[in-house]
Amino acid sequence: MYNMRDDIGEIFYSEEQLEEIVSSIGKQISEDYKGKNLLLVCVLKGSIMFMSDLMKHITIPCKIDFLAAESYGSETRSNGEVKITKDLSSDIRGWNVLIVEDILDSGRTLKKLTEFLRLKEPESIEICTLLDKPSRRSVEISAKYIGSEVQNQFVVGYGLDYNQKYRNLPYIGILKPEAIEKR
Ligand code: IMP
Ligand code: MG
């Protein structure tokens, strides 16, 4: 039987390592936003696992909401055209918004989302990204919370996809070159 785990060459972050990273970010957020009205905004679809684990480690009250964005381009990189395909469901005026993202790559997605949300007049907007690829940045944007930096590698799992596949892997891995070719 085909097991998609066989397509993974190297494990980049194991479940145990993810648990450690995510819990420490959650702890930091809980301290930084103490006494503030915190709204976590999950960027669909890639951030679902990160978001659901992260919120378990946040010990202060918070609201959650969802946004969806699509960027067009090749399978492993965006070309800059970002479209927002799902808007928030509540008014964020006066809220301290923390955008929860899977990976910050060229930065175009988060740049667009930040500009879009700023028009709604929140009290503050910050970014929390599990992974960051600073060497690939093409616009100026940075995150307040970063789980870990990634070199110029394409990773999948824990919400991250390659052509909509591998999101359900519980860890983050690097695809074998054959897996990219054979799809
Ligand atoms: P950006 O707009 O170039 O920053 O792209 C961000 C989006 O590209 C992320 O939300 C991911 O959906 C996707 N992406 C970038 N790098 C990777 C990767 O290594 N694996 C899976 N998706 C990625
Ligand atoms: Mg994404």
PDB file of N, CA and C in Angstrom, residues 2 4 6-8 73-77 154-156 160-167 175-183:
ATOM      1  N   TYR A   2       0.517   2.220  -0.809  1.00  0.00           N
ATOM      2  CA  TYR A   2       1.284   3.466  -0.874  1.00  0.00           C
ATOM      3  C   TYR A   2       1.171   4.242   0.433  1.00  0.00           C
ATOM      4  N   MET A   4       2.434   7.839   1.987  1.00  0.00           N
ATOM      5  CA  MET A   4       3.078   9.092   1.569  1.00  0.00           C
ATOM      6  C   MET A   4       4.331   9.401   2.395  1.00  0.00           C
ATOM      7  N   ASP A   6       6.727   7.530   2.701  1.00  0.00           N
ATOM      8  CA  ASP A   6       7.877   7.044   1.931  1.00  0.00           C
ATOM      9  C   ASP A   6       8.413   8.100   0.956  1.00  0.00           C
ATOM     10  N   ASP A   7       7.639   9.132   0.719  1.00  0.00           N
ATOM     11  CA  ASP A   7       8.088  10.211  -0.173  1.00  0.00           C
ATOM     12  C   ASP A   7       8.995  11.217   0.539  1.00  0.00           C
ATOM     13  N   ILE A   8       9.082  11.072   1.873  1.00  0.00           N
ATOM     14  CA  ILE A   8       9.886  12.017   2.649  1.00  0.00           C
ATOM     15  C   ILE A   8      11.313  11.500   2.788  1.00  0.00           C
ATOM     16  N   GLY A  73       1.384  30.889  -9.180  1.00  0.00           N
ATOM     17  CA  GLY A  73       2.762  30.750  -9.618  1.00  0.00           C
ATOM     18  C   GLY A  73       3.031  29.285  -9.848  1.00  0.00           C
ATOM     19  N   SER A  74       4.299  28.886  -9.777  1.00  0.00           N
ATOM     20  CA  SER A  74       4.621  27.478  -9.957  1.00  0.00           C
ATOM     21  C   SER A  74       4.270  26.737  -8.669  1.00  0.00           C
ATOM     22  N   GLU A  75       4.538  25.440  -8.634  1.00  0.00           N
ATOM     23  CA  GLU A  75       4.130  24.655  -7.474  1.00  0.00           C
ATOM     24  C   GLU A  75       4.940  24.958  -6.220  1.00  0.00           C
ATOM     25  N   THR A  76       6.161  25.402  -6.387  1.00  0.00           N
ATOM     26  CA  THR A  76       6.978  25.587  -5.189  1.00  0.00           C
ATOM     27  C   THR A  76       7.296  27.048  -4.882  1.00  0.00           C
ATOM     28  N   ARG A  77       6.829  27.964  -5.671  1.00  0.00           N
ATOM     29  CA  ARG A  77       7.017  29.367  -5.295  1.00  0.00           C
ATOM     30  C   ARG A  77       5.904  30.248  -5.861  1.00  0.00           C
ATOM     31  N   PHE A 154      12.390  23.104   0.169  1.00  0.00           N
ATOM     32  CA  PHE A 154      10.941  23.020   0.148  1.00  0.00           C
ATOM     33  C   PHE A 154      10.502  21.950   1.134  1.00  0.00           C
ATOM     34  N   VAL A 155       9.709  22.347   2.099  1.00  0.00           N
ATOM     35  CA  VAL A 155       9.286  21.422   3.156  1.00  0.00           C
ATOM     36  C   VAL A 155       7.779  21.175   3.099  1.00  0.00           C
ATOM     37  N   VAL A 156       7.379  20.012   3.572  1.00  0.00           N
ATOM     38  CA  VAL A 156       5.943  19.656   3.582  1.00  0.00           C
ATOM     39  C   VAL A 156       5.564  19.015   4.919  1.00  0.00           C
ATOM     40  N   LEU A 160       1.668  22.074   5.788  1.00  0.00           N
ATOM     41  CA  LEU A 160       2.315  22.548   4.551  1.00  0.00           C
ATOM     42  C   LEU A 160       2.147  21.531   3.424  1.00  0.00           C
ATOM     43  N   ASP A 161       1.875  22.028   2.232  1.00  0.00           N
ATOM     44  CA  ASP A 161       1.578  21.127   1.112  1.00  0.00           C
ATOM     45  C   ASP A 161       2.561  21.253  -0.050  1.00  0.00           C
ATOM     46  N   TYR A 162       2.501  20.224  -0.879  1.00  0.00           N
ATOM     47  CA  TYR A 162       3.080  20.311  -2.216  1.00  0.00           C
ATOM     48  C   TYR A 162       1.937  19.902  -3.132  1.00  0.00           C
ATOM     49  N   ASN A 163       1.413  20.850  -3.896  1.00  0.00           N
ATOM     50  CA  ASN A 163       0.235  20.563  -4.725  1.00  0.00           C
ATOM     51  C   ASN A 163      -0.935  19.993  -3.920  1.00  0.00           C
ATOM     52  N   GLN A 164      -1.191  20.564  -2.783  1.00  0.00           N
ATOM     53  CA  GLN A 164      -2.300  20.184  -1.890  1.00  0.00           C
ATOM     54  C   GLN A 164      -2.095  18.843  -1.177  1.00  0.00           C
ATOM     55  N   LYS A 165      -0.922  18.248  -1.365  1.00  0.00           N
ATOM     56  CA  LYS A 165      -0.672  16.947  -0.759  1.00  0.00           C
ATOM     57  C   LYS A 165       0.279  17.089   0.434  1.00  0.00           C
ATOM     58  N   TYR A 166       0.272  16.138   1.315  1.00  0.00           N
ATOM     59  CA  TYR A 166       1.168  16.017   2.480  1.00  0.00           C
ATOM     60  C   TYR A 166       0.772  16.902   3.671  1.00  0.00           C
ATOM     61  N   ARG A 167      -0.326  17.626   3.585  1.00  0.00           N
ATOM     62  CA  ARG A 167      -0.707  18.490   4.708  1.00  0.00           C
ATOM     63  C   ARG A 167      -0.953  17.683   5.977  1.00  0.00           C
ATOM     64  N   LEU A 175      10.841  16.580   0.823  1.00  0.00           N
ATOM     65  CA  LEU A 175      10.453  15.563  -0.168  1.00  0.00           C
ATOM     66  C   LEU A 175      11.656  14.989  -0.888  1.00  0.00           C
ATOM     67  N   LYS A 176      11.586  13.705  -1.187  1.00  0.00           N
ATOM     68  CA  LYS A 176      12.611  13.095  -2.036  1.00  0.00           C
ATOM     69  C   LYS A 176      12.423  13.658  -3.445  1.00  0.00           C
ATOM     70  N   PRO A 177      13.512  13.850  -4.182  1.00  0.00           N
ATOM     71  CA  PRO A 177      13.370  14.383  -5.548  1.00  0.00           C
ATOM     72  C   PRO A 177      12.439  13.515  -6.402  1.00  0.00           C
ATOM     73  N   GLU A 178      12.478  12.194  -6.201  1.00  0.00           N
ATOM     74  CA  GLU A 178      11.600  11.304  -6.996  1.00  0.00           C
ATOM     75  C   GLU A 178      10.130  11.626  -6.738  1.00  0.00           C
ATOM     76  N   ALA A 179       9.815  12.023  -5.522  1.00  0.00           N
ATOM     77  CA  ALA A 179       8.413  12.302  -5.189  1.00  0.00           C
ATOM     78  C   ALA A 179       7.925  13.534  -5.939  1.00  0.00           C
ATOM     79  N   ILE A 180       8.830  14.446  -6.182  1.00  0.00           N
ATOM     80  CA  ILE A 180       8.457  15.662  -6.914  1.00  0.00           C
ATOM     81  C   ILE A 180       8.243  15.314  -8.385  1.00  0.00           C
ATOM     82  N   GLU A 181       9.085  14.436  -8.900  1.00  0.00           N
ATOM     83  CA  GLU A 181       8.962  14.082 -10.312  1.00  0.00           C
ATOM     84  C   GLU A 181       7.761  13.198 -10.605  1.00  0.00           C
ATOM     85  N   LYS A 182       7.491  12.240  -9.679  1.00  0.00           N
ATOM     86  CA  LYS A 182       6.490  11.213 -10.027  1.00  0.00           C
ATOM     87  C   LYS A 182       5.018  11.633  -9.881  1.00  0.00           C
ATOM     88  N   ARG A 183       4.766  12.722  -9.159  1.00  0.00           N
ATOM     89  CA  ARG A 183       3.388  13.075  -8.910  1.00  0.00           C
ATOM     90  C   ARG A 183       2.495  12.978 -10.147  1.00  0.00           C
TER      91      ARG A 183
END
